[in-house]
Structure formats: structure tokens, C-alpha cells
PDB file of C-alpha atoms in Angstrom:
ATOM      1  CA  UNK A  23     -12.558 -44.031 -25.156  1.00  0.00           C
ATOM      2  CA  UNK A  24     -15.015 -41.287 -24.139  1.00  0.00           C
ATOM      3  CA  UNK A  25     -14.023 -41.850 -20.421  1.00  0.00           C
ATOM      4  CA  UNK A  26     -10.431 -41.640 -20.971  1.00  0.00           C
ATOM      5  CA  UNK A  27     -10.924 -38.447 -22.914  1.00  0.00           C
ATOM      6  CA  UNK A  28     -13.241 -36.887 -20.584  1.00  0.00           C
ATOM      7  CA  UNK A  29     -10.540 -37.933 -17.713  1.00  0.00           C
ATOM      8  CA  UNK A  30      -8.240 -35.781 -19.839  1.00  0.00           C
ATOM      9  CA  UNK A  31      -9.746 -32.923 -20.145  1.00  0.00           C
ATOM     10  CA  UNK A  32     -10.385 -32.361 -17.027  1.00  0.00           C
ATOM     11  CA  UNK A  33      -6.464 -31.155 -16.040  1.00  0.00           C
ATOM     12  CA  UNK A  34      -6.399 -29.320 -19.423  1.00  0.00           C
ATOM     13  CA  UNK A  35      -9.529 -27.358 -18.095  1.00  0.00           C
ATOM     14  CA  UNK A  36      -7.956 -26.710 -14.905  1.00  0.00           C
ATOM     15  CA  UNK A  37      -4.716 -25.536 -16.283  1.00  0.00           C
ATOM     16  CA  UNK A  38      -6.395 -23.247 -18.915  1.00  0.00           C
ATOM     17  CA  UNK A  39      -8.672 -21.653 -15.966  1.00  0.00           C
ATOM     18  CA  UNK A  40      -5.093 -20.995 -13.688  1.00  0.00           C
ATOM     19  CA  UNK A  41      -3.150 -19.509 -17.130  1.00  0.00           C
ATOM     20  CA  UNK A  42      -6.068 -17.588 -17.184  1.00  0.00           C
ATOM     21  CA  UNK A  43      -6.195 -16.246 -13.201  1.00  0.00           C
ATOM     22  CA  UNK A  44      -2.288 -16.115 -13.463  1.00  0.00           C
ATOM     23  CA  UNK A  45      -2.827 -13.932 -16.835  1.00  0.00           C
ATOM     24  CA  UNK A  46      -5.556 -11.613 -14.882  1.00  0.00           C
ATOM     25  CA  UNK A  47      -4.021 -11.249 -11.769  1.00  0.00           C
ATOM     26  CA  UNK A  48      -0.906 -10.195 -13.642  1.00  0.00           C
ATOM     27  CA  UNK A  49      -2.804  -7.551 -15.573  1.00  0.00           C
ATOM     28  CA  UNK A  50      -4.629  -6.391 -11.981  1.00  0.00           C
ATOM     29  CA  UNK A  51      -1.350  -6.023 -10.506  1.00  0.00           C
ATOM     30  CA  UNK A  52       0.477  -4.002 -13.724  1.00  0.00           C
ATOM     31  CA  UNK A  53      -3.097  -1.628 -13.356  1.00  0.00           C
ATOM     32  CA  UNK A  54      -1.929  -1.111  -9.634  1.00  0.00           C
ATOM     33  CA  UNK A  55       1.574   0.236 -10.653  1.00  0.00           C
ATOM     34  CA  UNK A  56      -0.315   2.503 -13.755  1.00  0.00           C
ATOM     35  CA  UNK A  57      -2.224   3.903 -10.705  1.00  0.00           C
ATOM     36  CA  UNK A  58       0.421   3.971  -8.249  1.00  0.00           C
ATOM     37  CA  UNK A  59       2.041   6.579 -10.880  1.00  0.00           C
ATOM     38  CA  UNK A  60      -0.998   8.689 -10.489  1.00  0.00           C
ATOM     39  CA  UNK A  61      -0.915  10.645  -7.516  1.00  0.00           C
ATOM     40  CA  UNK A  62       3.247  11.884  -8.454  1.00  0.00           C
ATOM     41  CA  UNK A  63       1.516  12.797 -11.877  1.00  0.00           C
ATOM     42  CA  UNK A  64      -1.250  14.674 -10.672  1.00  0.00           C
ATOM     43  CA  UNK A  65       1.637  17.044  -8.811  1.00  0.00           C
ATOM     44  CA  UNK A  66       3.288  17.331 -11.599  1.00  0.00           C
ATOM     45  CA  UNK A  67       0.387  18.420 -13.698  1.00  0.00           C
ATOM     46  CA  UNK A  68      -0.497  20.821 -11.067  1.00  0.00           C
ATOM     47  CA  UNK A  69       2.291  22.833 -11.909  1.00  0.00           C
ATOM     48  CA  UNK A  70       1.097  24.401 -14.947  1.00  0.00           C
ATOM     49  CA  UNK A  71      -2.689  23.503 -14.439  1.00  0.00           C
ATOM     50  CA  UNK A  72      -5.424  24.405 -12.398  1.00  0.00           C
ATOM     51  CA  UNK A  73      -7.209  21.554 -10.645  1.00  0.00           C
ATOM     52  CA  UNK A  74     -10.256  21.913 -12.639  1.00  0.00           C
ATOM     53  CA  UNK A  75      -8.758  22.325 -15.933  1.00  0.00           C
ATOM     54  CA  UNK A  76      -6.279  19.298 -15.108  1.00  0.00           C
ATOM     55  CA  UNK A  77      -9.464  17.239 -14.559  1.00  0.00           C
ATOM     56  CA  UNK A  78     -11.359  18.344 -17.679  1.00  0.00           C
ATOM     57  CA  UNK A  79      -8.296  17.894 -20.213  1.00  0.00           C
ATOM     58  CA  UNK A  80      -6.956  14.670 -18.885  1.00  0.00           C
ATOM     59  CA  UNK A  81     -10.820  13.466 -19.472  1.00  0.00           C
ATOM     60  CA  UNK A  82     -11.240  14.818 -23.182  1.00  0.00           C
ATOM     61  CA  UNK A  83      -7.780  13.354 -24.192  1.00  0.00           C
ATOM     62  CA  UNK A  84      -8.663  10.343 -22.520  1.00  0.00           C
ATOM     63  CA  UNK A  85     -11.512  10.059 -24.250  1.00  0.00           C
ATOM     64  CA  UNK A  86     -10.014  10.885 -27.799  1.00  0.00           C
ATOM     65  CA  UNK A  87      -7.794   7.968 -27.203  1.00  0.00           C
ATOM     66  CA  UNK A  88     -10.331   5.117 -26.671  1.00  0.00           C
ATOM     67  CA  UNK A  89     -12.780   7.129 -28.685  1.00  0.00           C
ATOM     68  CA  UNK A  90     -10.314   6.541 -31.577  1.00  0.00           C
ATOM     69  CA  UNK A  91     -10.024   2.768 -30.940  1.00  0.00           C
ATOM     70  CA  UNK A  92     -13.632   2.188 -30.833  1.00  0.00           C
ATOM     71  CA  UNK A  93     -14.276   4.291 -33.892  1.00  0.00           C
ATOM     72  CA  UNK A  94     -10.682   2.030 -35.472  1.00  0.00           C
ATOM     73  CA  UNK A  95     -12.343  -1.399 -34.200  1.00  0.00           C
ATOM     74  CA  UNK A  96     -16.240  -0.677 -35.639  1.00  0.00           C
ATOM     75  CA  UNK A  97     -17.484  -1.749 -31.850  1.00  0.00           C
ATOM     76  CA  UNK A  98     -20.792  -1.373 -31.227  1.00  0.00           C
ATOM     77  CA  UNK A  99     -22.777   0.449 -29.250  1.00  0.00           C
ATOM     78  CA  UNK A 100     -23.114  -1.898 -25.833  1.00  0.00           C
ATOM     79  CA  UNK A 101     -26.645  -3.114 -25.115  1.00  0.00           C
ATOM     80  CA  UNK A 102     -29.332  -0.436 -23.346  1.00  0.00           C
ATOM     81  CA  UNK A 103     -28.933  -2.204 -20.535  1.00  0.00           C
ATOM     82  CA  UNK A 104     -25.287  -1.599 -19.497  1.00  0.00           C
ATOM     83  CA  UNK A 105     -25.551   1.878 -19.918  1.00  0.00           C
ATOM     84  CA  UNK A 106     -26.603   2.462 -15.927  1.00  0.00           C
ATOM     85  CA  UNK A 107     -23.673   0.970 -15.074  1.00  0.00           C
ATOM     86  CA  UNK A 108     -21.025   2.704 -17.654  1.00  0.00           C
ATOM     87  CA  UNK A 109     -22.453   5.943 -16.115  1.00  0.00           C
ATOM     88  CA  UNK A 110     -21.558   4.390 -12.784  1.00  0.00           C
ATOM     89  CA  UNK A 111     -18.201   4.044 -13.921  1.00  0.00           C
ATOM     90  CA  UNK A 112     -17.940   7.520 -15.409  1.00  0.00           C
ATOM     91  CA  UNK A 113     -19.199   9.260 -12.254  1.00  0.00           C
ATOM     92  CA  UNK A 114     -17.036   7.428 -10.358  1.00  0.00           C
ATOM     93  CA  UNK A 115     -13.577   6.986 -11.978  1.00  0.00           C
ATOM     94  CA  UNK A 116     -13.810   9.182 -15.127  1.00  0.00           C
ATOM     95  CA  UNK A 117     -15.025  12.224 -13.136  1.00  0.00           C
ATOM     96  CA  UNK A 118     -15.684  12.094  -9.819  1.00  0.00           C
ATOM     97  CA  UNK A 119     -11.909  10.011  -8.286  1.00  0.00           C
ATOM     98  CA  UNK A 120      -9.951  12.730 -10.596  1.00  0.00           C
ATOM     99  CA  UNK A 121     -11.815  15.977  -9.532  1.00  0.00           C
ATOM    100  CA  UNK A 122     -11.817  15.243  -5.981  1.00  0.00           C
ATOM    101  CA  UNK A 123      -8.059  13.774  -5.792  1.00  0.00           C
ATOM    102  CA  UNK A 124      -6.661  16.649  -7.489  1.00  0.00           C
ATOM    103  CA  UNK A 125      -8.316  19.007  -5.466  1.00  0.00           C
ATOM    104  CA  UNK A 126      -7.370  17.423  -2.243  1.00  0.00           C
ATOM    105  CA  UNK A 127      -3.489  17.533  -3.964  1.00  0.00           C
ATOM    106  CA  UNK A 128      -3.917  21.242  -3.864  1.00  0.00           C
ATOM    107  CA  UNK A 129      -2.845  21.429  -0.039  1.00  0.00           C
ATOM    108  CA  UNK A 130      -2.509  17.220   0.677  1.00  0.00           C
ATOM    109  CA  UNK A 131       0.897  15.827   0.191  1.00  0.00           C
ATOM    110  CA  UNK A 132       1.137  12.685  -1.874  1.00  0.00           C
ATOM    111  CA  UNK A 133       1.808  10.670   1.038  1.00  0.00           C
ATOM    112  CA  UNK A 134      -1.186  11.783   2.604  1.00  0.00           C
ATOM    113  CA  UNK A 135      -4.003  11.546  -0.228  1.00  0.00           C
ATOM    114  CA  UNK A 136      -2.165   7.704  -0.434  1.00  0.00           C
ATOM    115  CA  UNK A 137      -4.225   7.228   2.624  1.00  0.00           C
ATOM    116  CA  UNK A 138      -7.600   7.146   0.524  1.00  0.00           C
ATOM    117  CA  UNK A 139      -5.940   3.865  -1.827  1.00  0.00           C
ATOM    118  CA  UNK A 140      -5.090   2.334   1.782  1.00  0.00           C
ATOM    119  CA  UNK A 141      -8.642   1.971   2.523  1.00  0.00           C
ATOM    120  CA  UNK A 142     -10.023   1.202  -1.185  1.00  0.00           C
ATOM    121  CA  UNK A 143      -8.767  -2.413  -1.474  1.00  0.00           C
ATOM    122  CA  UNK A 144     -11.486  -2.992   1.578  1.00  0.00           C
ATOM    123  CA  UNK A 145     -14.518  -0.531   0.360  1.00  0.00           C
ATOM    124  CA  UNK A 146     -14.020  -1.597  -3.006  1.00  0.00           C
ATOM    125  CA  UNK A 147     -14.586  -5.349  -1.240  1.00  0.00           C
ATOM    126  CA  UNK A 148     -17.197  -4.237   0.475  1.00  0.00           C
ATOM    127  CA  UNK A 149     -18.955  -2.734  -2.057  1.00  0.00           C
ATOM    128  CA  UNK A 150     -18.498  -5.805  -4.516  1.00  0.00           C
ATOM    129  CA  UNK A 151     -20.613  -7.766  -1.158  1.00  0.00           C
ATOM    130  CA  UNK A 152     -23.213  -5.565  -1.455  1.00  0.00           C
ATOM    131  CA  UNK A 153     -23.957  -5.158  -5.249  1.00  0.00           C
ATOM    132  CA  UNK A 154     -22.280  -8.271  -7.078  1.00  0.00           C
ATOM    133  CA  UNK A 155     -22.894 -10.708  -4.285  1.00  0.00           C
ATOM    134  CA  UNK A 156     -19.144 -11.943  -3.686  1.00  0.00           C
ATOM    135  CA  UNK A 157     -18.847 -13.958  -0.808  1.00  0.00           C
ATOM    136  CA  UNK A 158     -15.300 -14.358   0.131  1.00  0.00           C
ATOM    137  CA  UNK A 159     -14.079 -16.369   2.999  1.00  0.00           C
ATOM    138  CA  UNK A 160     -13.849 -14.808   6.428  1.00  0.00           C
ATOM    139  CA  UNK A 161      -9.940 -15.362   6.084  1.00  0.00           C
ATOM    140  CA  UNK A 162      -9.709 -13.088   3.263  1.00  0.00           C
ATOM    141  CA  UNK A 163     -11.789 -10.262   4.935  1.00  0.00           C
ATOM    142  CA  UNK A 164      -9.457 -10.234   8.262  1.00  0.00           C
ATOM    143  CA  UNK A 165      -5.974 -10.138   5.702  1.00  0.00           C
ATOM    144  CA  UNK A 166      -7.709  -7.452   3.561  1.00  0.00           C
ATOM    145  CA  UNK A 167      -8.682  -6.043   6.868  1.00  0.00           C
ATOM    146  CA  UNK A 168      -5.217  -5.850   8.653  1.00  0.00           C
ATOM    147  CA  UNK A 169      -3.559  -4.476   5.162  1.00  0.00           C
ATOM    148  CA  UNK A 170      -6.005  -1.411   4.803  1.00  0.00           C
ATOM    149  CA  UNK A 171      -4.915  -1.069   8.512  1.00  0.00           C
ATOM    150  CA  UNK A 172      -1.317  -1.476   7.804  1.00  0.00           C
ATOM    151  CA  UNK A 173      -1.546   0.894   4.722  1.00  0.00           C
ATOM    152  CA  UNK A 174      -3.699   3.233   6.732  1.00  0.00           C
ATOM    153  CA  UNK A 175      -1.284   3.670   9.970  1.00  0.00           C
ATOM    154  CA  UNK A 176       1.693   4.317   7.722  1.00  0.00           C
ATOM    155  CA  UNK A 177       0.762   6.461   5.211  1.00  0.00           C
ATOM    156  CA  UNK A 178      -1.300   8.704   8.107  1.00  0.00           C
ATOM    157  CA  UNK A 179       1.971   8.556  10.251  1.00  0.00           C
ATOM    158  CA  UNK A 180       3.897   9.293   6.770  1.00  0.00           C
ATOM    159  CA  UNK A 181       1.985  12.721   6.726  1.00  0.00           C
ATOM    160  CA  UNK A 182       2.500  13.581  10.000  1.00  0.00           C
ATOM    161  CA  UNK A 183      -0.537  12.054  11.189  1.00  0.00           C
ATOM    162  CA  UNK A 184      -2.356  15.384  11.311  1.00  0.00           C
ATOM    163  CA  UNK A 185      -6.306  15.821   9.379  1.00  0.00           C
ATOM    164  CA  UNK A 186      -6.436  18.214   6.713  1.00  0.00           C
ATOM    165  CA  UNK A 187      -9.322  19.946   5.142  1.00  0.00           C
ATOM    166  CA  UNK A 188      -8.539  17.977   2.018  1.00  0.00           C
ATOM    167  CA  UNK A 189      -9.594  14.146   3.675  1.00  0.00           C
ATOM    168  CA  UNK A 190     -13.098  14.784   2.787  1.00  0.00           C
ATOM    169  CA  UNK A 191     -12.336  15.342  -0.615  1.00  0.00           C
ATOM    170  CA  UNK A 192     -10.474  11.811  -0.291  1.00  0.00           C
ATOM    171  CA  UNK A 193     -13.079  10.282   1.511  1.00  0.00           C
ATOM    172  CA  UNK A 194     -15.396  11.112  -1.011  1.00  0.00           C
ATOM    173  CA  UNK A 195     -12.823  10.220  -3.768  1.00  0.00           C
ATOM    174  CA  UNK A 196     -12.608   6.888  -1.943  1.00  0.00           C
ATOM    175  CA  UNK A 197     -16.429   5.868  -1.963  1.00  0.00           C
ATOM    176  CA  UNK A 198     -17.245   6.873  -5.820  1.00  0.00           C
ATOM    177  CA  UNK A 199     -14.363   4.819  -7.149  1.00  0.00           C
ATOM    178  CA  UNK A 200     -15.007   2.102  -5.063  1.00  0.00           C
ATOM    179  CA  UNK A 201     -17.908   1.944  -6.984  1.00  0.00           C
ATOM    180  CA  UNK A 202     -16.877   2.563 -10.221  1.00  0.00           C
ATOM    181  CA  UNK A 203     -14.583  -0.174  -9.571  1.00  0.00           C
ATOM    182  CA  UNK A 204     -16.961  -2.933  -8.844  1.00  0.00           C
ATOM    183  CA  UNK A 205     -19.515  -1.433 -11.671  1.00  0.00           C
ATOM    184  CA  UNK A 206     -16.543  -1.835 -13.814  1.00  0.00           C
ATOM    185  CA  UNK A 207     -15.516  -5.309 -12.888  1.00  0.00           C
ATOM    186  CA  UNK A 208     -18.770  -6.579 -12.965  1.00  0.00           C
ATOM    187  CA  UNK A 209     -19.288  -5.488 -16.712  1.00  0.00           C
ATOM    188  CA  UNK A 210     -16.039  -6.115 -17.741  1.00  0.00           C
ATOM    189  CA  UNK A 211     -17.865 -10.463 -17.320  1.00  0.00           C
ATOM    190  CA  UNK A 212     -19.787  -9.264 -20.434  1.00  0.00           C
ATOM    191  CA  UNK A 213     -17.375  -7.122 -22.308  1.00  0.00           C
ATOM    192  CA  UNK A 214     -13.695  -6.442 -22.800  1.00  0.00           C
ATOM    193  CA  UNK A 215     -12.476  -4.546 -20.057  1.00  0.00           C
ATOM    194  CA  UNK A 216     -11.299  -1.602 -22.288  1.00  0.00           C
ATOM    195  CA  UNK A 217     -14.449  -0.851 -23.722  1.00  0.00           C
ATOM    196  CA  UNK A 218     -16.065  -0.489 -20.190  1.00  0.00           C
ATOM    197  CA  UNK A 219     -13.470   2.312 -19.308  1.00  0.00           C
ATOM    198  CA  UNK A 220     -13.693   3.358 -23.547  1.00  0.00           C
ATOM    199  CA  UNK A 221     -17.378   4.008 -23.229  1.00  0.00           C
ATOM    200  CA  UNK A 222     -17.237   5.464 -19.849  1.00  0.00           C
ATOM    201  CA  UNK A 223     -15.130   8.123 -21.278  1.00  0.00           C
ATOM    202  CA  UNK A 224     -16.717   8.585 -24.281  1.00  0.00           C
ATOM    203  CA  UNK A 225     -20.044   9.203 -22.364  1.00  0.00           C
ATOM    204  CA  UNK A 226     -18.386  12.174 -20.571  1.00  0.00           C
ATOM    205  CA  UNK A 227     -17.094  13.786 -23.572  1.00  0.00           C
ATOM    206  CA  UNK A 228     -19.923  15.977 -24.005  1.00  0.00           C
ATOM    207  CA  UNK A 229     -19.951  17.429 -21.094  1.00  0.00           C
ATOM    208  CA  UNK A 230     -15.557  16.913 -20.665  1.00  0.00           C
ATOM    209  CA  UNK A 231     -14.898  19.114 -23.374  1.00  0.00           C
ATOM    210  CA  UNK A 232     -16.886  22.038 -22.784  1.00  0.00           C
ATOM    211  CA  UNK A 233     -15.676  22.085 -19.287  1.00  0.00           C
ATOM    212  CA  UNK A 234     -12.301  21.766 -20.501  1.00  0.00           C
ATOM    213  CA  UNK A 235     -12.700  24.903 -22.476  1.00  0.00           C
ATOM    214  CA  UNK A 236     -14.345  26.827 -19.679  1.00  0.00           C
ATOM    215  CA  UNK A 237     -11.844  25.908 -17.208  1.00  0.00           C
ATOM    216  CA  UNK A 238      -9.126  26.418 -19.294  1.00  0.00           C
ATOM    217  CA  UNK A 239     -10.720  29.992 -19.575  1.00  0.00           C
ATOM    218  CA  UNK A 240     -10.710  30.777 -16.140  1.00  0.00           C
ATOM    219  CA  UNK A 241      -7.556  28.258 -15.489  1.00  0.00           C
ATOM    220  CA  UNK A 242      -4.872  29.421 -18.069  1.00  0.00           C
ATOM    221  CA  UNK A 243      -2.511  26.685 -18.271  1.00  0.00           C
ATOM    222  CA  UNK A 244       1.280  27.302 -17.962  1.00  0.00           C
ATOM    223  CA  UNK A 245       3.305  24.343 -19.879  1.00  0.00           C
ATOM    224  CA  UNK A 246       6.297  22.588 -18.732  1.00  0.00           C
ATOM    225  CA  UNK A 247       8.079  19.765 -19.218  1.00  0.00           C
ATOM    226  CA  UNK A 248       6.557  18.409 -15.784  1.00  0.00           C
ATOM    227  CA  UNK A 249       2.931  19.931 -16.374  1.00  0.00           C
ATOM    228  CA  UNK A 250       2.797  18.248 -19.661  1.00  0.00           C
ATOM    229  CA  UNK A 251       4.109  15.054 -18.486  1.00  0.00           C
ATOM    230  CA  UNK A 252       1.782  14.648 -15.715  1.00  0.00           C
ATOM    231  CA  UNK A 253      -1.307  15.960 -17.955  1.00  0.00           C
ATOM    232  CA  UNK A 254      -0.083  12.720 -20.225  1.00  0.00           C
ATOM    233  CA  UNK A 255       0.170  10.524 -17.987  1.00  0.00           C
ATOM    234  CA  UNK A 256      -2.943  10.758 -16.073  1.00  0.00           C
ATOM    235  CA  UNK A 257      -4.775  11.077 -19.486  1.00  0.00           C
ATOM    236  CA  UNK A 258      -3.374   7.883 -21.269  1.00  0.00           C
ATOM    237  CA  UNK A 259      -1.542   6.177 -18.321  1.00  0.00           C
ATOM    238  CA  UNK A 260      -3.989   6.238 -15.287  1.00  0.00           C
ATOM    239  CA  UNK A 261      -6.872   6.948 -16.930  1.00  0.00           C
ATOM    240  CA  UNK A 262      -7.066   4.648 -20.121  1.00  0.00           C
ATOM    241  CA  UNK A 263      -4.211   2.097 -20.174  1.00  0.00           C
ATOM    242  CA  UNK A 264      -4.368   1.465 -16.182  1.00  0.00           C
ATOM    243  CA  UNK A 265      -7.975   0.945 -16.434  1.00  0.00           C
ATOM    244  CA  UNK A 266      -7.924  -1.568 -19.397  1.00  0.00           C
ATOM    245  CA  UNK A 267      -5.092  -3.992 -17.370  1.00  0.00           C
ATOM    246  CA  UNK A 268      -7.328  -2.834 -14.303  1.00  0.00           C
ATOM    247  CA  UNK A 269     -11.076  -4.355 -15.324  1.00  0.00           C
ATOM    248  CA  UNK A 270      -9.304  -7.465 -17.117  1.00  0.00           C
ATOM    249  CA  UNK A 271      -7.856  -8.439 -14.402  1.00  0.00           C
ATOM    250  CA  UNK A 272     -11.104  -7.915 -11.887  1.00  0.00           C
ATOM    251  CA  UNK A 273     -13.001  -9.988 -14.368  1.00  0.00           C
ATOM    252  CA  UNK A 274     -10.323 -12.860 -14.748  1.00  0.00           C
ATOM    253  CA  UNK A 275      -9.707 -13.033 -11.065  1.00  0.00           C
ATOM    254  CA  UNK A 276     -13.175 -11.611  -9.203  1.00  0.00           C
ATOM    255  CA  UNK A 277     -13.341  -8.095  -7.703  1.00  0.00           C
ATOM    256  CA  UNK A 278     -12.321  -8.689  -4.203  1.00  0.00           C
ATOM    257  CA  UNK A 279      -9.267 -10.391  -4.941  1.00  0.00           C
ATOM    258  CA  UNK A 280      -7.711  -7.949  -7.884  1.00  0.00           C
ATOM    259  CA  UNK A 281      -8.999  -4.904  -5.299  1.00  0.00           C
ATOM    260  CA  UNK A 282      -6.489  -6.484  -2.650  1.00  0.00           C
ATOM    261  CA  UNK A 283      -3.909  -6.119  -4.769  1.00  0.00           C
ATOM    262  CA  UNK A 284      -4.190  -2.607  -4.398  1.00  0.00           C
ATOM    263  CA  UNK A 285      -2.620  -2.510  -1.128  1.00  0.00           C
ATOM    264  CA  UNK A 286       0.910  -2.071  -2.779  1.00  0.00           C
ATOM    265  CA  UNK A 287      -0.291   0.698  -4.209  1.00  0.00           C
ATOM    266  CA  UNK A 288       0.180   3.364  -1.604  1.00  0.00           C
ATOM    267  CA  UNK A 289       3.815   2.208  -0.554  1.00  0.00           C
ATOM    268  CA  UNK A 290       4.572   2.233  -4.812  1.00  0.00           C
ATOM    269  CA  UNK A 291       3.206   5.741  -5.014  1.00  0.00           C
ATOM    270  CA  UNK A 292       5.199   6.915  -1.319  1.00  0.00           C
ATOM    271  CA  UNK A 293       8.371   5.375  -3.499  1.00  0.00           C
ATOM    272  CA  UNK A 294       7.592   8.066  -6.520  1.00  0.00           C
ATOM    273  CA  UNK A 295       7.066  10.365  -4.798  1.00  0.00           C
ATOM    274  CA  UNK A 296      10.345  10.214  -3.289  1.00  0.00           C
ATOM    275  CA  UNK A 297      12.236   9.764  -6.650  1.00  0.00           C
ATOM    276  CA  UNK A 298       9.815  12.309  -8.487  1.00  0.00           C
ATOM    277  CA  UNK A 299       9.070  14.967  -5.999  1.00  0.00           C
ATOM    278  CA  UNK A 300      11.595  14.602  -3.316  1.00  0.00           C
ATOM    279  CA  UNK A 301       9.645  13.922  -0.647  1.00  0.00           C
ATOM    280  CA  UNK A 302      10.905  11.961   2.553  1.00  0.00           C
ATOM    281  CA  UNK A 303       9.713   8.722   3.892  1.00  0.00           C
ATOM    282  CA  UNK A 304       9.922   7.065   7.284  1.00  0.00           C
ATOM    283  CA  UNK A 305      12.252   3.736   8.208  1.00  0.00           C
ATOM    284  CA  UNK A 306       8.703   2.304   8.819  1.00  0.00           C
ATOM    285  CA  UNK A 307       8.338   1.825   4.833  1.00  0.00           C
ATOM    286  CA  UNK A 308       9.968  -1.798   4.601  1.00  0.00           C
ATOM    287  CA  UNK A 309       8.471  -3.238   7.395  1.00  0.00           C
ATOM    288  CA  UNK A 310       5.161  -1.722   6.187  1.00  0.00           C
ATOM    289  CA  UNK A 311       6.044  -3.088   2.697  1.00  0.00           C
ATOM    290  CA  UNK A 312       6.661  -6.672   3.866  1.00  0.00           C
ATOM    291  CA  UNK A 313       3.542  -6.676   6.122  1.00  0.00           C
ATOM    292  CA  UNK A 314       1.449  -5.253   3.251  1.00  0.00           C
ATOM    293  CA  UNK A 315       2.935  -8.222   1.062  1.00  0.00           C
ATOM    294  CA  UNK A 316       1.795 -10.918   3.417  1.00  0.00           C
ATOM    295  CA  UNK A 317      -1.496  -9.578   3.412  1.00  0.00           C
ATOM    296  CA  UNK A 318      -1.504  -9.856  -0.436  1.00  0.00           C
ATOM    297  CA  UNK A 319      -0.720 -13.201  -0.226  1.00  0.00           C
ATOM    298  CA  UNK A 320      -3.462 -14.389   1.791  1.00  0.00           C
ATOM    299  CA  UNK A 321      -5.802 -12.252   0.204  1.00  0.00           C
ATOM    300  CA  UNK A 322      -4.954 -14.660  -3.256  1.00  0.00           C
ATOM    301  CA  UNK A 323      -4.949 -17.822  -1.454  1.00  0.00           C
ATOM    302  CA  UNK A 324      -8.216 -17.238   0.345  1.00  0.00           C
ATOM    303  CA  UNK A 325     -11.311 -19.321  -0.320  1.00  0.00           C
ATOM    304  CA  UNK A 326     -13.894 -17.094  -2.592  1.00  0.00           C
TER     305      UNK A 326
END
């Protein structure tokens, strides 16, 4: 009897442990479309905000929000020893993606910044080799390889294919999330991924909300319906809600493979910003699109 139970357990263990990849790679992939909004948002907000005041108020309201939910839920503080990392994840994604994204939006289209999430599906990779220890398969590094090309040649040829003085701002944008990423997903194995990004932001808030006074100072804000609609959705969109689904999935399905997923996310955010700002693409989008998709594919399949 103990054999024949143990023989049927088994399947029910593997079908609990693929509900639960399915589950995560579903919540990875709903993150990339929160993101994918980001970019159109951040235009938007830039309408009635200044760069640094857009960054310092989408933080503090951030923060309020999952601030609120910890205080709601009684959670408790996380142990000493995460704390390195949440301020990883703070510098990275809280502060330091925002700040440098929206500045670079100042004179960079939207197709053009999508240039920097072309190439973070294979940094953030690389960066979960170096400091988690992932080993994926060398199958998986040439699709994730040929996507960030993929992404990379058509968004670059979307924007004209000319350098602006905003790509080291992305550049730089692209390395600290990277790493806030794989921080993230590495902590979110130990704790729920919203109270990785939840603490994150609450560990900026001191220093969030004094810059968002100071900035607002020097910045004054002029509200409209498309200001305040971008401020919104960067704040509780990108920044909270996009993040949760984000370092769920990472943990459920393993940082390389969720950060691969991010190659839609450039031709999703070329796609608003054609039905939110107007802007034009290229014929090249659907060919891009499918190669980008068979990239994805193998990415998932991939040993590791």
C-alpha cells in the first residue's frame, strides 16, 4: 500500500509544480504588459510634471499604497538580513529605473528609450549568472540572445537609428534594474513578492517625500487629465501592481526565464504608443513581433 501511494503521488507532485510554473509565468507575463504601459505613461505624466517631481510623487504614492497594505496585513518587519538586498531593489527599480527613464523621455521618443527593455531580458540574465548562480542551458542563452538582438535592431531602426544624448541615461537605467530585478527575484524565494517591492518603497519614503516636496517647489506641476493619468499609473500600475505579478512570477518560474518574457515588452509599449501618443511605426513590427515570439518560446522550453 505504501508503494502504490508513493507511485501516486508522484504525478500529483508534478502536476502541482506545472499549475504552479503555468500560474507564475502567467503572472511574469501580465507584469510585462503593467510595464509595457510605462514608458506611454511616463509621456503622459510629463505633460504637467517635471521629470524630477514625476519621479518623487509617483514614489511617495507608491509607497502610501503598499505602505497601507503592510500596515492593513500586521507584516513584519523582514529579517536584518534582507535588508541589503531590499535597498538593492530600491536603488534600482524604486529610484534609480524611474529617474533615469524619465529623464531620457525628456528628448527620447518612446520608441527609442524601448531600446533599453530590448536589452534587459539578457542583462537581467546575465546578472542572475553572476549573483544567484542560474545556470541555464546554452540553448536558452543563444534564443535570449537573438531576441535582445531582434528587439534591439527594431526599436533602434524604429527611432531612426540615430544616438541621442539621452542613451546613457538608458544605459544606466538598464544596468540598475537589471539588478533590482534579480535582487528582487531572488528574495521574492523567501517572501511574497509584494512585500519585496512594499518594503522597497517604504524604505525610500523618507527620503521620496521630501524630494517630492522640493521638486514640486522648483517643478510646479500643471494637472491634466493626461498628467494625472500617467502620474497614476506609473505610481500604482508600474510601480506597485506590475512589480507584485513581476517578482511572483520570477520566483515561481526562476529569473532568467520570467526576464525573457520581457522581450514582448518593447513591441507592446511601440503598440501604445501608437494608440496613446500617435506615434508611427514601421511594417517591420509584425515580423519583429513573430520573431520576438519564437524566441519566447524557446527561452520557456530551454533546459535550466
Amino acid at each position: 500500500m505504501k508503494t502504490q501511494s508513493s507511485a501516486t503521488a508522484v504525478p500529483a507532485i508534478a502536476v502541482t509544480a506545472s499549475r504552479g510554473r503555468n500560474l507564475g509565468t502567467l503572472q511574469a507575463a501580465l507584469g510585462v504588459v503593467a510595464f509595457s504601459l510605462t514608458f506611454p505613461a511616463t509621456a503622459w505624466g510629463l505633460e504637467g510634471f517635471g521629470p524630477w517631481s514625476l519621479t518623487a510623487v509617483r514614489s511617495v504614492l507608491a509607497a502610501l499604497i503598499a505602505g497601507g497594505a503592510l500596515l492593513a496585513l500586521r507584516v513584519p518587519l523582514p529579517a536584518r538580513r534582507h535588508w541589503p538586498g531590499l535597498a538593492v531593489v530600491a536603488a534600482g527599480v524604486v529610484v534609480g529605473f524611474p529617474l533615469l527613464t524619465t529623464l531620457a523621455l525628456q528628448t527620447s521618443t518612446t520608441a527609442h528609450a524601448a531600446v533599453v527593455v530590448g536589452l534587459l531580458p539578457l542583462t537581467t540574465a546575465l546578472f542572475s549568472a553572476l549573483r544567484v548562480g542560474s545556470r541555464p542551458s546554452r540553448t536558452f542563452w543563444a534564443a535570449a540572445l537573438a531576441g535582445a538582438c531582434a528587439v534591439a535592431a527594431f526599436t533602434v531602426q524604429q527611432s531612426g537609428g540615430a544616438l541621442s544624448s539621452a542613451d546613457l541615461c538608458l544605459f544606466g537605467a538598464l544596468l540598475v534594474c537589471a539588478a533590482g530585478y534579480t535582487e528582487g527575484g531572488r528574495l521574492a524565494r523567501v517572501m511574497p513578492g509584494w512585500q519585496v517591492i512594499g518594503w522597497a518603497l517604504t524604505l525610500c519614503l523618507p527620503l521620496s517625500a521630501p524630494a517630492a516636496a522640493v521638486a514640486l517647489a522648483l517643478e510646479p506641476a500643471h494637472l491634466t487629465a493626461h498628467s494625472v493619468a500617467g502620474l497614476l499609473w506609473v505610481a500604482a500600475g508600474s510601480q506597485f501592481l506590475g512589480l507584485v505579478l513581476w517578482y511572483r512570477g520570477m520566483a515561481a518560474v526562476g529569473i532568467p526565464k520570467a526576464s525573457q518574457l520581457q522581450l514582448a515588452q518593447p513591441l507592446l509599449t511601440l503598440v501604445w504608443s501608437v494608440l496613446l501618443l500617435g506615434e508611427r511605426l514601421t511594417p517591420a513590427a509584425p515580423l519583429t513581433a513573430a520573431a520576438v515570439l519564437v524566441c519566447i518560446a524557446v527561452t520557456q522550453r530551454a533546459r535550466g
